[in-house]
């Protein structure tokens, strides 16, 4: 149980295009999903907290107009990188917090490798 | 500011040797504590977690961790390391006044010598 998927696992795009990454909780409902970014050899940095049916909360320094987050249902959140540039190339990881967990445990997706040419 | 520190960026141990990875956090109260492992290009796998109760917690793959309140530490241990344990290890803390957000340490890269 508690499986989180991400799609796609890898994406290569041209500079200036937009890319959408999906995060799904497969066997549980998640009111809250988190989006992280990880540069090579570095730790995970939280980008935003996504709550179902409401606007995402972005961390300081994260451009909300560039990283659009939509949490349309209790099992799906999407991250859209708009007008992507090479500096947006990174590993993006989502996590989902289970409604059933009394300790707010997060379950992580396998990540999406974005490369912007 | 709340923070998580993993003092060792890279550790190398011989296969069969014991392992201890350090993690310290800053805060007054007892938070929720986690250890994750990440293989190259992969997502995070939860090794173990501490919420309350017994301060020595057992996890998967033979790992354990001990919460020491007086030292604000949650060190990860394994008595005998296997070559397959080579990976990046992250300590993470939910300070639970932050809306469930996790703060990650910098990570410790573990290499295993044959």
mmCIF file with all atom_site columns, C-alpha atoms in Angstrom:
data_model
loop_
_atom_site.group_PDB
_atom_site.id
_atom_site.type_symbol
_atom_site.label_atom_id
_atom_site.label_alt_id
_atom_site.label_comp_id
_atom_site.label_asym_id
_atom_site.label_entity_id
_atom_site.label_seq_id
_atom_site.pdbx_PDB_ins_code
_atom_site.Cartn_x
_atom_site.Cartn_y
_atom_site.Cartn_z
_atom_site.occupancy
_atom_site.B_iso_or_equiv
_atom_site.pdbx_formal_charge
_atom_site.auth_seq_id
_atom_site.auth_comp_id
_atom_site.auth_asym_id
_atom_site.auth_atom_id
_atom_site.pdbx_PDB_model_num
ATOM 1   C CA . UNK A 1 1   ? 0.000  0.000  0.000   1.00 0.00 ? 1   UNK A CA 1
ATOM 2   C CA . UNK A 1 2   ? 0.820  3.729  -0.023  1.00 0.00 ? 2   UNK A CA 1
ATOM 3   C CA . UNK A 1 3   ? 2.218  3.886  -3.539  1.00 0.00 ? 3   UNK A CA 1
ATOM 4   C CA . UNK A 1 4   ? 2.878  7.173  -5.291  1.00 0.00 ? 4   UNK A CA 1
ATOM 5   C CA . UNK A 1 5   ? 3.576  7.332  -9.006  1.00 0.00 ? 5   UNK A CA 1
ATOM 6   C CA . UNK A 1 6   ? 4.996  10.080 -11.172 1.00 0.00 ? 6   UNK A CA 1
ATOM 7   C CA . UNK A 1 7   ? 4.685  10.530 -14.890 1.00 0.00 ? 7   UNK A CA 1
ATOM 8   C CA . UNK A 1 8   ? 6.768  10.903 -16.897 1.00 0.00 ? 8   UNK A CA 1
ATOM 9   C CA . UNK A 1 9   ? 9.884  9.449  -15.314 1.00 0.00 ? 9   UNK A CA 1
ATOM 10  C CA . UNK A 1 10  ? 12.079 11.341 -17.756 1.00 0.00 ? 10  UNK A CA 1
ATOM 11  C CA . UNK A 1 11  ? 11.400 14.240 -20.068 1.00 0.00 ? 11  UNK A CA 1
ATOM 12  C CA . UNK A 1 12  ? 13.596 16.220 -22.426 1.00 0.00 ? 12  UNK A CA 1
ATOM 13  C CA . UNK A 1 13  ? 12.243 19.448 -23.832 1.00 0.00 ? 13  UNK A CA 1
ATOM 14  C CA . UNK A 1 14  ? 13.373 22.503 -25.718 1.00 0.00 ? 14  UNK A CA 1
ATOM 15  C CA . UNK A 1 15  ? 13.939 25.802 -24.011 1.00 0.00 ? 15  UNK A CA 1
ATOM 16  C CA . UNK A 1 16  ? 10.771 27.881 -23.925 1.00 0.00 ? 16  UNK A CA 1
ATOM 17  C CA . UNK A 1 17  ? 8.325  24.991 -23.868 1.00 0.00 ? 17  UNK A CA 1
ATOM 18  C CA . UNK A 1 18  ? 6.164  23.912 -20.948 1.00 0.00 ? 18  UNK A CA 1
ATOM 19  C CA . UNK A 1 19  ? 6.269  20.542 -19.259 1.00 0.00 ? 19  UNK A CA 1
ATOM 20  C CA . UNK A 1 20  ? 3.644  18.917 -17.054 1.00 0.00 ? 20  UNK A CA 1
ATOM 21  C CA . UNK A 1 21  ? 4.528  16.341 -14.400 1.00 0.00 ? 21  UNK A CA 1
ATOM 22  C CA . UNK A 1 22  ? 1.835  14.239 -12.750 1.00 0.00 ? 22  UNK A CA 1
ATOM 23  C CA . UNK A 1 23  ? 1.885  12.870 -9.238  1.00 0.00 ? 23  UNK A CA 1
ATOM 24  C CA . UNK A 1 24  ? -0.681 10.245 -8.273  1.00 0.00 ? 24  UNK A CA 1
ATOM 25  C CA . UNK A 1 25  ? -1.436 8.424  -5.060  1.00 0.00 ? 25  UNK A CA 1
ATOM 26  C CA . UNK A 1 26  ? -2.451 5.001  -6.341  1.00 0.00 ? 26  UNK A CA 1
ATOM 27  C CA . UNK A 1 27  ? -4.047 3.327  -3.348  1.00 0.00 ? 27  UNK A CA 1
ATOM 28  C CA . UNK A 1 28  ? -4.842 6.074  -0.896  1.00 0.00 ? 28  UNK A CA 1
ATOM 29  C CA . UNK A 1 29  ? -6.299 9.546  -0.752  1.00 0.00 ? 29  UNK A CA 1
ATOM 30  C CA . UNK A 1 30  ? -4.065 12.497 -0.143  1.00 0.00 ? 30  UNK A CA 1
ATOM 31  C CA . UNK A 1 31  ? -5.324 15.927 0.831   1.00 0.00 ? 31  UNK A CA 1
ATOM 32  C CA . UNK A 1 32  ? -1.796 17.240 0.726   1.00 0.00 ? 32  UNK A CA 1
ATOM 33  C CA . UNK A 1 33  ? 0.982  16.671 -1.757  1.00 0.00 ? 33  UNK A CA 1
ATOM 34  C CA . UNK A 1 34  ? 4.429  18.184 -1.712  1.00 0.00 ? 34  UNK A CA 1
ATOM 35  C CA . UNK A 1 35  ? 6.745  19.012 -4.591  1.00 0.00 ? 35  UNK A CA 1
ATOM 36  C CA . UNK A 1 36  ? 10.508 18.877 -4.153  1.00 0.00 ? 36  UNK A CA 1
ATOM 37  C CA . UNK A 1 37  ? 13.418 19.690 -6.374  1.00 0.00 ? 37  UNK A CA 1
ATOM 38  C CA . UNK A 1 38  ? 16.773 17.984 -6.198  1.00 0.00 ? 38  UNK A CA 1
ATOM 39  C CA . UNK A 1 39  ? 19.939 19.085 -7.954  1.00 0.00 ? 39  UNK A CA 1
ATOM 40  C CA . UNK A 1 40  ? 22.734 16.541 -8.539  1.00 0.00 ? 40  UNK A CA 1
ATOM 41  C CA . UNK A 1 41  ? 24.519 15.558 -5.372  1.00 0.00 ? 41  UNK A CA 1
ATOM 42  C CA . UNK A 1 42  ? 22.259 17.769 -3.290  1.00 0.00 ? 42  UNK A CA 1
ATOM 43  C CA . UNK A 1 43  ? 19.399 17.349 -0.910  1.00 0.00 ? 43  UNK A CA 1
ATOM 44  C CA . UNK A 1 44  ? 15.688 17.764 -1.558  1.00 0.00 ? 44  UNK A CA 1
ATOM 45  C CA . UNK A 1 45  ? 14.366 21.283 -1.420  1.00 0.00 ? 45  UNK A CA 1
ATOM 46  C CA . UNK A 1 46  ? 10.674 21.792 -0.877  1.00 0.00 ? 46  UNK A CA 1
ATOM 47  C CA . UNK A 1 47  ? 9.143  23.895 -3.634  1.00 0.00 ? 47  UNK A CA 1
ATOM 48  C CA . UNK A 1 48  ? 5.490  23.965 -2.677  1.00 0.00 ? 48  UNK A CA 1
ATOM 49  C CA . UNK A 1 49  ? 2.706  22.369 -0.702  1.00 0.00 ? 49  UNK A CA 1
ATOM 50  C CA . UNK A 1 50  ? -0.348 21.403 -2.692  1.00 0.00 ? 50  UNK A CA 1
ATOM 51  C CA . UNK A 1 51  ? -3.726 21.058 -1.023  1.00 0.00 ? 51  UNK A CA 1
ATOM 52  C CA . UNK A 1 52  ? -6.691 19.528 -2.806  1.00 0.00 ? 52  UNK A CA 1
ATOM 53  C CA . UNK A 1 53  ? -9.151 22.142 -3.942  1.00 0.00 ? 53  UNK A CA 1
ATOM 54  C CA . UNK A 1 54  ? -7.088 25.151 -2.941  1.00 0.00 ? 54  UNK A CA 1
ATOM 55  C CA . UNK A 1 55  ? -4.117 27.138 -4.119  1.00 0.00 ? 55  UNK A CA 1
ATOM 56  C CA . UNK A 1 56  ? -0.668 25.794 -3.543  1.00 0.00 ? 56  UNK A CA 1
ATOM 57  C CA . UNK A 1 57  ? 1.626  27.345 -0.971  1.00 0.00 ? 57  UNK A CA 1
ATOM 58  C CA . UNK A 1 58  ? 5.038  28.123 -2.392  1.00 0.00 ? 58  UNK A CA 1
ATOM 59  C CA . UNK A 1 59  ? 8.298  28.273 -0.513  1.00 0.00 ? 59  UNK A CA 1
ATOM 60  C CA . UNK A 1 60  ? 10.270 31.462 -0.468  1.00 0.00 ? 60  UNK A CA 1
ATOM 61  C CA . UNK A 1 61  ? 12.155 32.016 -3.681  1.00 0.00 ? 61  UNK A CA 1
ATOM 62  C CA . UNK A 1 62  ? 10.012 29.690 -5.816  1.00 0.00 ? 62  UNK A CA 1
ATOM 63  C CA . UNK A 1 63  ? 8.282  31.448 -8.686  1.00 0.00 ? 63  UNK A CA 1
ATOM 64  C CA . UNK A 1 64  ? 4.608  30.529 -8.601  1.00 0.00 ? 64  UNK A CA 1
ATOM 65  C CA . UNK A 1 65  ? 4.049  31.719 -12.163 1.00 0.00 ? 65  UNK A CA 1
ATOM 66  C CA . UNK A 1 66  ? 6.808  29.487 -13.415 1.00 0.00 ? 66  UNK A CA 1
ATOM 67  C CA . UNK A 1 67  ? 5.940  26.386 -11.428 1.00 0.00 ? 67  UNK A CA 1
ATOM 68  C CA . UNK A 1 68  ? 2.188  25.966 -11.689 1.00 0.00 ? 68  UNK A CA 1
ATOM 69  C CA . UNK A 1 69  ? 0.669  23.453 -9.323  1.00 0.00 ? 69  UNK A CA 1
ATOM 70  C CA . UNK A 1 70  ? -2.817 22.031 -9.575  1.00 0.00 ? 70  UNK A CA 1
ATOM 71  C CA . UNK A 1 71  ? -4.302 19.595 -7.078  1.00 0.00 ? 71  UNK A CA 1
ATOM 72  C CA . UNK A 1 72  ? -7.599 18.756 -8.705  1.00 0.00 ? 72  UNK A CA 1
ATOM 73  C CA . UNK A 1 73  ? -8.468 15.591 -6.818  1.00 0.00 ? 73  UNK A CA 1
ATOM 74  C CA . UNK A 1 74  ? -7.513 13.589 -3.758  1.00 0.00 ? 74  UNK A CA 1
ATOM 75  C CA . UNK A 1 75  ? -5.223 11.403 -5.863  1.00 0.00 ? 75  UNK A CA 1
ATOM 76  C CA . UNK A 1 76  ? -3.672 13.749 -8.406  1.00 0.00 ? 76  UNK A CA 1
ATOM 77  C CA . UNK A 1 77  ? -1.422 16.787 -8.332  1.00 0.00 ? 77  UNK A CA 1
ATOM 78  C CA . UNK A 1 78  ? 0.356  18.260 -11.316 1.00 0.00 ? 78  UNK A CA 1
ATOM 79  C CA . UNK A 1 79  ? 3.400  20.475 -11.619 1.00 0.00 ? 79  UNK A CA 1
ATOM 80  C CA . UNK A 1 80  ? 3.774  22.462 -14.820 1.00 0.00 ? 80  UNK A CA 1
ATOM 81  C CA . UNK A 1 81  ? 7.111  24.064 -15.546 1.00 0.00 ? 81  UNK A CA 1
ATOM 82  C CA . UNK A 1 82  ? 6.257  26.958 -17.837 1.00 0.00 ? 82  UNK A CA 1
ATOM 83  C CA . UNK A 1 83  ? 8.677  28.394 -20.385 1.00 0.00 ? 83  UNK A CA 1
ATOM 84  C CA . UNK A 1 84  ? 11.354 26.005 -19.244 1.00 0.00 ? 84  UNK A CA 1
ATOM 85  C CA . UNK A 1 85  ? 15.005 26.983 -19.410 1.00 0.00 ? 85  UNK A CA 1
ATOM 86  C CA . UNK A 1 86  ? 18.176 24.929 -18.964 1.00 0.00 ? 86  UNK A CA 1
ATOM 87  C CA . UNK A 1 87  ? 18.497 26.064 -15.348 1.00 0.00 ? 87  UNK A CA 1
ATOM 88  C CA . UNK A 1 88  ? 15.174 24.329 -14.641 1.00 0.00 ? 88  UNK A CA 1
ATOM 89  C CA . UNK A 1 89  ? 16.782 20.990 -15.431 1.00 0.00 ? 89  UNK A CA 1
ATOM 90  C CA . UNK A 1 90  ? 16.551 18.981 -12.263 1.00 0.00 ? 90  UNK A CA 1
ATOM 91  C CA . UNK A 1 91  ? 15.044 15.956 -10.546 1.00 0.00 ? 91  UNK A CA 1
ATOM 92  C CA . UNK A 1 92  ? 11.530 16.678 -9.367  1.00 0.00 ? 92  UNK A CA 1
ATOM 93  C CA . UNK A 1 93  ? 10.031 14.500 -6.647  1.00 0.00 ? 93  UNK A CA 1
ATOM 94  C CA . UNK A 1 94  ? 6.536  14.582 -5.244  1.00 0.00 ? 94  UNK A CA 1
ATOM 95  C CA . UNK A 1 95  ? 5.194  13.151 -2.035  1.00 0.00 ? 95  UNK A CA 1
ATOM 96  C CA . UNK A 1 96  ? 1.687  12.561 -0.756  1.00 0.00 ? 96  UNK A CA 1
ATOM 97  C CA . UNK A 1 97  ? 0.370  12.617 2.780   1.00 0.00 ? 97  UNK A CA 1
ATOM 98  C CA . UNK A 1 98  ? -2.167 9.948  3.544   1.00 0.00 ? 98  UNK A CA 1
ATOM 99  C CA . UNK A 1 99  ? -5.518 10.877 5.052   1.00 0.00 ? 99  UNK A CA 1
ATOM 100 C CA . UNK A 1 100 ? -5.344 7.641  7.001   1.00 0.00 ? 100 UNK A CA 1
ATOM 101 C CA . UNK A 1 101 ? -2.015 8.411  8.625   1.00 0.00 ? 101 UNK A CA 1
ATOM 102 C CA . UNK A 1 102 ? -2.291 9.936  12.057  1.00 0.00 ? 102 UNK A CA 1
ATOM 103 C CA . UNK A 1 103 ? 1.328  11.037 11.950  1.00 0.00 ? 103 UNK A CA 1
ATOM 104 C CA . UNK A 1 104 ? 1.255  12.887 8.649   1.00 0.00 ? 104 UNK A CA 1
ATOM 105 C CA . UNK A 1 105 ? 3.638  10.445 7.049   1.00 0.00 ? 105 UNK A CA 1
ATOM 106 C CA . UNK A 1 106 ? 4.618  11.302 3.496   1.00 0.00 ? 106 UNK A CA 1
ATOM 107 C CA . UNK A 1 107 ? 5.045  8.758  0.726   1.00 0.00 ? 107 UNK A CA 1
ATOM 108 C CA . UNK A 1 108 ? 7.378  9.635  -2.110  1.00 0.00 ? 108 UNK A CA 1
ATOM 109 C CA . UNK A 1 109 ? 7.119  9.166  -5.834  1.00 0.00 ? 109 UNK A CA 1
ATOM 110 C CA . UNK A 1 110 ? 10.020 7.830  -7.907  1.00 0.00 ? 110 UNK A CA 1
ATOM 111 C CA . UNK A 1 111 ? 10.883 11.243 -9.320  1.00 0.00 ? 111 UNK A CA 1
ATOM 112 C CA . UNK A 1 112 ? 10.932 12.883 -12.745 1.00 0.00 ? 112 UNK A CA 1
ATOM 113 C CA . UNK A 1 113 ? 14.173 13.818 -14.460 1.00 0.00 ? 113 UNK A CA 1
ATOM 114 C CA . UNK A 1 114 ? 13.679 17.023 -16.466 1.00 0.00 ? 114 UNK A CA 1
ATOM 115 C CA . UNK A 1 115 ? 16.295 18.062 -18.998 1.00 0.00 ? 115 UNK A CA 1
ATOM 116 C CA . UNK A 1 116 ? 15.833 21.353 -20.821 1.00 0.00 ? 116 UNK A CA 1
ATOM 117 C CA . UNK A 1 117 ? 17.957 21.793 -23.926 1.00 0.00 ? 117 UNK A CA 1
ATOM 118 C CA . UNK B 2 1   ? 15.516 28.661 12.112  1.00 0.00 ? 1   UNK B CA 1
ATOM 119 C CA . UNK B 2 2   ? 14.714 24.979 12.157  1.00 0.00 ? 2   UNK B CA 1
ATOM 120 C CA . UNK B 2 3   ? 17.396 22.897 10.537  1.00 0.00 ? 3   UNK B CA 1
ATOM 121 C CA . UNK B 2 4   ? 18.653 19.362 10.050  1.00 0.00 ? 4   UNK B CA 1
ATOM 122 C CA . UNK B 2 5   ? 22.353 18.593 9.931   1.00 0.00 ? 5   UNK B CA 1
ATOM 123 C CA . UNK B 2 6   ? 24.098 15.537 8.617   1.00 0.00 ? 6   UNK B CA 1
ATOM 124 C CA . UNK B 2 7   ? 27.740 16.314 9.384   1.00 0.00 ? 7   UNK B CA 1
ATOM 125 C CA . UNK B 2 8   ? 29.221 13.631 7.153   1.00 0.00 ? 8   UNK B CA 1
ATOM 126 C CA . UNK B 2 9   ? 28.924 14.289 3.439   1.00 0.00 ? 9   UNK B CA 1
ATOM 127 C CA . UNK B 2 10  ? 30.634 11.044 2.439   1.00 0.00 ? 10  UNK B CA 1
ATOM 128 C CA . UNK B 2 11  ? 31.463 7.911  4.393   1.00 0.00 ? 11  UNK B CA 1
ATOM 129 C CA . UNK B 2 12  ? 33.306 4.834  3.220   1.00 0.00 ? 12  UNK B CA 1
ATOM 130 C CA . UNK B 2 13  ? 33.113 1.565  5.124   1.00 0.00 ? 13  UNK B CA 1
ATOM 131 C CA . UNK B 2 14  ? 34.271 -1.945 4.405   1.00 0.00 ? 14  UNK B CA 1
ATOM 132 C CA . UNK B 2 15  ? 31.700 -4.600 3.690   1.00 0.00 ? 15  UNK B CA 1
ATOM 133 C CA . UNK B 2 16  ? 30.788 -6.337 6.916   1.00 0.00 ? 16  UNK B CA 1
ATOM 134 C CA . UNK B 2 17  ? 31.805 -3.396 9.075   1.00 0.00 ? 17  UNK B CA 1
ATOM 135 C CA . UNK B 2 18  ? 29.389 -1.483 11.240  1.00 0.00 ? 18  UNK B CA 1
ATOM 136 C CA . UNK B 2 19  ? 27.915 1.837  10.204  1.00 0.00 ? 19  UNK B CA 1
ATOM 137 C CA . UNK B 2 20  ? 26.651 4.920  11.958  1.00 0.00 ? 20  UNK B CA 1
ATOM 138 C CA . UNK B 2 21  ? 25.282 7.945  10.121  1.00 0.00 ? 21  UNK B CA 1
ATOM 139 C CA . UNK B 2 22  ? 24.730 11.053 12.168  1.00 0.00 ? 22  UNK B CA 1
ATOM 140 C CA . UNK B 2 23  ? 21.761 13.386 12.177  1.00 0.00 ? 23  UNK B CA 1
ATOM 141 C CA . UNK B 2 24  ? 21.100 16.370 14.415  1.00 0.00 ? 24  UNK B CA 1
ATOM 142 C CA . UNK B 2 25  ? 18.194 18.775 14.374  1.00 0.00 ? 25  UNK B CA 1
ATOM 143 C CA . UNK B 2 26  ? 17.474 22.116 15.917  1.00 0.00 ? 26  UNK B CA 1
ATOM 144 C CA . UNK B 2 27  ? 14.260 22.581 17.880  1.00 0.00 ? 27  UNK B CA 1
ATOM 145 C CA . UNK B 2 28  ? 12.955 22.431 21.428  1.00 0.00 ? 28  UNK B CA 1
ATOM 146 C CA . UNK B 2 29  ? 10.200 19.829 21.261  1.00 0.00 ? 29  UNK B CA 1
ATOM 147 C CA . UNK B 2 30  ? 10.381 16.297 19.896  1.00 0.00 ? 30  UNK B CA 1
ATOM 148 C CA . UNK B 2 31  ? 9.582  16.257 16.207  1.00 0.00 ? 31  UNK B CA 1
ATOM 149 C CA . UNK B 2 32  ? 8.808  13.362 13.920  1.00 0.00 ? 32  UNK B CA 1
ATOM 150 C CA . UNK B 2 33  ? 12.014 11.858 12.551  1.00 0.00 ? 33  UNK B CA 1
ATOM 151 C CA . UNK B 2 34  ? 12.731 9.883  9.403   1.00 0.00 ? 34  UNK B CA 1
ATOM 152 C CA . UNK B 2 35  ? 15.579 8.233  7.556   1.00 0.00 ? 35  UNK B CA 1
ATOM 153 C CA . UNK B 2 36  ? 15.359 7.701  3.802   1.00 0.00 ? 36  UNK B CA 1
ATOM 154 C CA . UNK B 2 37  ? 17.685 6.012  1.319   1.00 0.00 ? 37  UNK B CA 1
ATOM 155 C CA . UNK B 2 38  ? 18.069 7.025  -2.300  1.00 0.00 ? 38  UNK B CA 1
ATOM 156 C CA . UNK B 2 39  ? 19.857 5.084  -5.025  1.00 0.00 ? 39  UNK B CA 1
ATOM 157 C CA . UNK B 2 40  ? 21.160 7.043  -8.038  1.00 0.00 ? 40  UNK B CA 1
ATOM 158 C CA . UNK B 2 41  ? 18.342 8.368  -10.196 1.00 0.00 ? 41  UNK B CA 1
ATOM 159 C CA . UNK B 2 42  ? 15.688 6.897  -7.944  1.00 0.00 ? 42  UNK B CA 1
ATOM 160 C CA . UNK B 2 43  ? 13.122 8.180  -5.515  1.00 0.00 ? 43  UNK B CA 1
ATOM 161 C CA . UNK B 2 44  ? 13.281 7.924  -1.749  1.00 0.00 ? 44  UNK B CA 1
ATOM 162 C CA . UNK B 2 45  ? 12.675 4.768  0.233   1.00 0.00 ? 45  UNK B CA 1
ATOM 163 C CA . UNK B 2 46  ? 11.724 5.039  3.877   1.00 0.00 ? 46  UNK B CA 1
ATOM 164 C CA . UNK B 2 47  ? 14.080 3.102  6.137   1.00 0.00 ? 47  UNK B CA 1
ATOM 165 C CA . UNK B 2 48  ? 12.501 3.931  9.470   1.00 0.00 ? 48  UNK B CA 1
ATOM 166 C CA . UNK B 2 49  ? 10.647 6.577  11.428  1.00 0.00 ? 49  UNK B CA 1
ATOM 167 C CA . UNK B 2 50  ? 10.195 7.793  14.980  1.00 0.00 ? 50  UNK B CA 1
ATOM 168 C CA . UNK B 2 51  ? 7.039  9.381  16.260  1.00 0.00 ? 51  UNK B CA 1
ATOM 169 C CA . UNK B 2 52  ? 6.975  8.521  19.958  1.00 0.00 ? 52  UNK B CA 1
ATOM 170 C CA . UNK B 2 53  ? 7.617  5.711  22.429  1.00 0.00 ? 53  UNK B CA 1
ATOM 171 C CA . UNK B 2 54  ? 10.687 3.505  22.393  1.00 0.00 ? 54  UNK B CA 1
ATOM 172 C CA . UNK B 2 55  ? 13.638 5.613  21.360  1.00 0.00 ? 55  UNK B CA 1
ATOM 173 C CA . UNK B 2 56  ? 15.331 2.753  19.519  1.00 0.00 ? 56  UNK B CA 1
ATOM 174 C CA . UNK B 2 57  ? 13.482 2.038  16.302  1.00 0.00 ? 57  UNK B CA 1
ATOM 175 C CA . UNK B 2 58  ? 13.983 -0.799 13.900  1.00 0.00 ? 58  UNK B CA 1
ATOM 176 C CA . UNK B 2 59  ? 13.677 -0.377 10.180  1.00 0.00 ? 59  UNK B CA 1
ATOM 177 C CA . UNK B 2 60  ? 14.010 -2.288 6.977   1.00 0.00 ? 60  UNK B CA 1
ATOM 178 C CA . UNK B 2 61  ? 17.205 -3.847 5.614   1.00 0.00 ? 61  UNK B CA 1
ATOM 179 C CA . UNK B 2 62  ? 18.647 -4.325 9.094   1.00 0.00 ? 62  UNK B CA 1
ATOM 180 C CA . UNK B 2 63  ? 18.847 -0.621 9.952   1.00 0.00 ? 63  UNK B CA 1
ATOM 181 C CA . UNK B 2 64  ? 18.024 0.898  13.289  1.00 0.00 ? 64  UNK B CA 1
ATOM 182 C CA . UNK B 2 65  ? 18.103 4.412  14.699  1.00 0.00 ? 65  UNK B CA 1
ATOM 183 C CA . UNK B 2 66  ? 18.162 5.840  18.177  1.00 0.00 ? 66  UNK B CA 1
ATOM 184 C CA . UNK B 2 67  ? 16.493 9.072  19.190  1.00 0.00 ? 67  UNK B CA 1
ATOM 185 C CA . UNK B 2 68  ? 18.396 10.950 21.876  1.00 0.00 ? 68  UNK B CA 1
ATOM 186 C CA . UNK B 2 69  ? 16.417 13.902 23.103  1.00 0.00 ? 69  UNK B CA 1
ATOM 187 C CA . UNK B 2 70  ? 19.280 15.396 25.104  1.00 0.00 ? 70  UNK B CA 1
ATOM 188 C CA . UNK B 2 71  ? 21.456 15.516 22.016  1.00 0.00 ? 71  UNK B CA 1
ATOM 189 C CA . UNK B 2 72  ? 18.719 16.338 19.487  1.00 0.00 ? 72  UNK B CA 1
ATOM 190 C CA . UNK B 2 73  ? 20.041 13.442 17.473  1.00 0.00 ? 73  UNK B CA 1
ATOM 191 C CA . UNK B 2 74  ? 18.638 10.560 15.483  1.00 0.00 ? 74  UNK B CA 1
ATOM 192 C CA . UNK B 2 75  ? 21.605 8.509  14.302  1.00 0.00 ? 75  UNK B CA 1
ATOM 193 C CA . UNK B 2 76  ? 21.199 5.620  11.893  1.00 0.00 ? 76  UNK B CA 1
ATOM 194 C CA . UNK B 2 77  ? 23.087 2.375  12.500  1.00 0.00 ? 77  UNK B CA 1
ATOM 195 C CA . UNK B 2 78  ? 23.660 -0.972 10.904  1.00 0.00 ? 78  UNK B CA 1
ATOM 196 C CA . UNK B 2 79  ? 25.829 -3.676 12.490  1.00 0.00 ? 79  UNK B CA 1
ATOM 197 C CA . UNK B 2 80  ? 27.109 -5.166 9.238   1.00 0.00 ? 80  UNK B CA 1
ATOM 198 C CA . UNK B 2 81  ? 27.063 -3.298 5.961   1.00 0.00 ? 81  UNK B CA 1
ATOM 199 C CA . UNK B 2 82  ? 26.433 -5.002 2.634   1.00 0.00 ? 82  UNK B CA 1
ATOM 200 C CA . UNK B 2 83  ? 27.706 -3.782 -0.732  1.00 0.00 ? 83  UNK B CA 1
ATOM 201 C CA . UNK B 2 84  ? 24.103 -3.118 -1.748  1.00 0.00 ? 84  UNK B CA 1
ATOM 202 C CA . UNK B 2 85  ? 23.806 -0.509 1.006   1.00 0.00 ? 85  UNK B CA 1
ATOM 203 C CA . UNK B 2 86  ? 25.890 1.926  -1.020  1.00 0.00 ? 86  UNK B CA 1
ATOM 204 C CA . UNK B 2 87  ? 23.553 4.870  -1.636  1.00 0.00 ? 87  UNK B CA 1
ATOM 205 C CA . UNK B 2 88  ? 22.643 8.349  -0.433  1.00 0.00 ? 88  UNK B CA 1
ATOM 206 C CA . UNK B 2 89  ? 21.016 8.579  2.981   1.00 0.00 ? 89  UNK B CA 1
ATOM 207 C CA . UNK B 2 90  ? 18.814 11.439 4.086   1.00 0.00 ? 90  UNK B CA 1
ATOM 208 C CA . UNK B 2 91  ? 17.606 12.326 7.517   1.00 0.00 ? 91  UNK B CA 1
ATOM 209 C CA . UNK B 2 92  ? 14.336 14.289 7.511   1.00 0.00 ? 92  UNK B CA 1
ATOM 210 C CA . UNK B 2 93  ? 12.382 16.019 10.236  1.00 0.00 ? 93  UNK B CA 1
ATOM 211 C CA . UNK B 2 94  ? 8.758  17.051 10.507  1.00 0.00 ? 94  UNK B CA 1
ATOM 212 C CA . UNK B 2 95  ? 8.733  19.825 13.076  1.00 0.00 ? 95  UNK B CA 1
ATOM 213 C CA . UNK B 2 96  ? 4.915  19.609 13.056  1.00 0.00 ? 96  UNK B CA 1
ATOM 214 C CA . UNK B 2 97  ? 4.348  23.299 13.390  1.00 0.00 ? 97  UNK B CA 1
ATOM 215 C CA . UNK B 2 98  ? 5.103  23.650 9.696   1.00 0.00 ? 98  UNK B CA 1
ATOM 216 C CA . UNK B 2 99  ? 2.035  22.100 8.129   1.00 0.00 ? 99  UNK B CA 1
ATOM 217 C CA . UNK B 2 100 ? 3.587  18.676 7.710   1.00 0.00 ? 100 UNK B CA 1
ATOM 218 C CA . UNK B 2 101 ? 6.580  19.870 5.732   1.00 0.00 ? 101 UNK B CA 1
ATOM 219 C CA . UNK B 2 102 ? 9.723  17.808 5.888   1.00 0.00 ? 102 UNK B CA 1
ATOM 220 C CA . UNK B 2 103 ? 13.105 19.422 6.262   1.00 0.00 ? 103 UNK B CA 1
ATOM 221 C CA . UNK B 2 104 ? 15.903 17.309 4.888   1.00 0.00 ? 104 UNK B CA 1
ATOM 222 C CA . UNK B 2 105 ? 19.509 17.084 5.911   1.00 0.00 ? 105 UNK B CA 1
ATOM 223 C CA . UNK B 2 106 ? 22.202 17.516 3.324   1.00 0.00 ? 106 UNK B CA 1
ATOM 224 C CA . UNK B 2 107 ? 22.557 13.793 2.837   1.00 0.00 ? 107 UNK B CA 1
ATOM 225 C CA . UNK B 2 108 ? 25.379 11.338 3.438   1.00 0.00 ? 108 UNK B CA 1
ATOM 226 C CA . UNK B 2 109 ? 26.775 9.350  0.568   1.00 0.00 ? 109 UNK B CA 1
ATOM 227 C CA . UNK B 2 110 ? 27.783 5.862  1.636   1.00 0.00 ? 110 UNK B CA 1
ATOM 228 C CA . UNK B 2 111 ? 30.415 3.923  -0.263  1.00 0.00 ? 111 UNK B CA 1
ATOM 229 C CA . UNK B 2 112 ? 31.146 0.290  0.577   1.00 0.00 ? 112 UNK B CA 1
ATOM 230 C CA . UNK B 2 113 ? 34.583 -1.231 0.003   1.00 0.00 ? 113 UNK B CA 1
ATOM 231 C CA . UNK B 2 114 ? 34.764 -4.925 -0.840  1.00 0.00 ? 114 UNK B CA 1
#
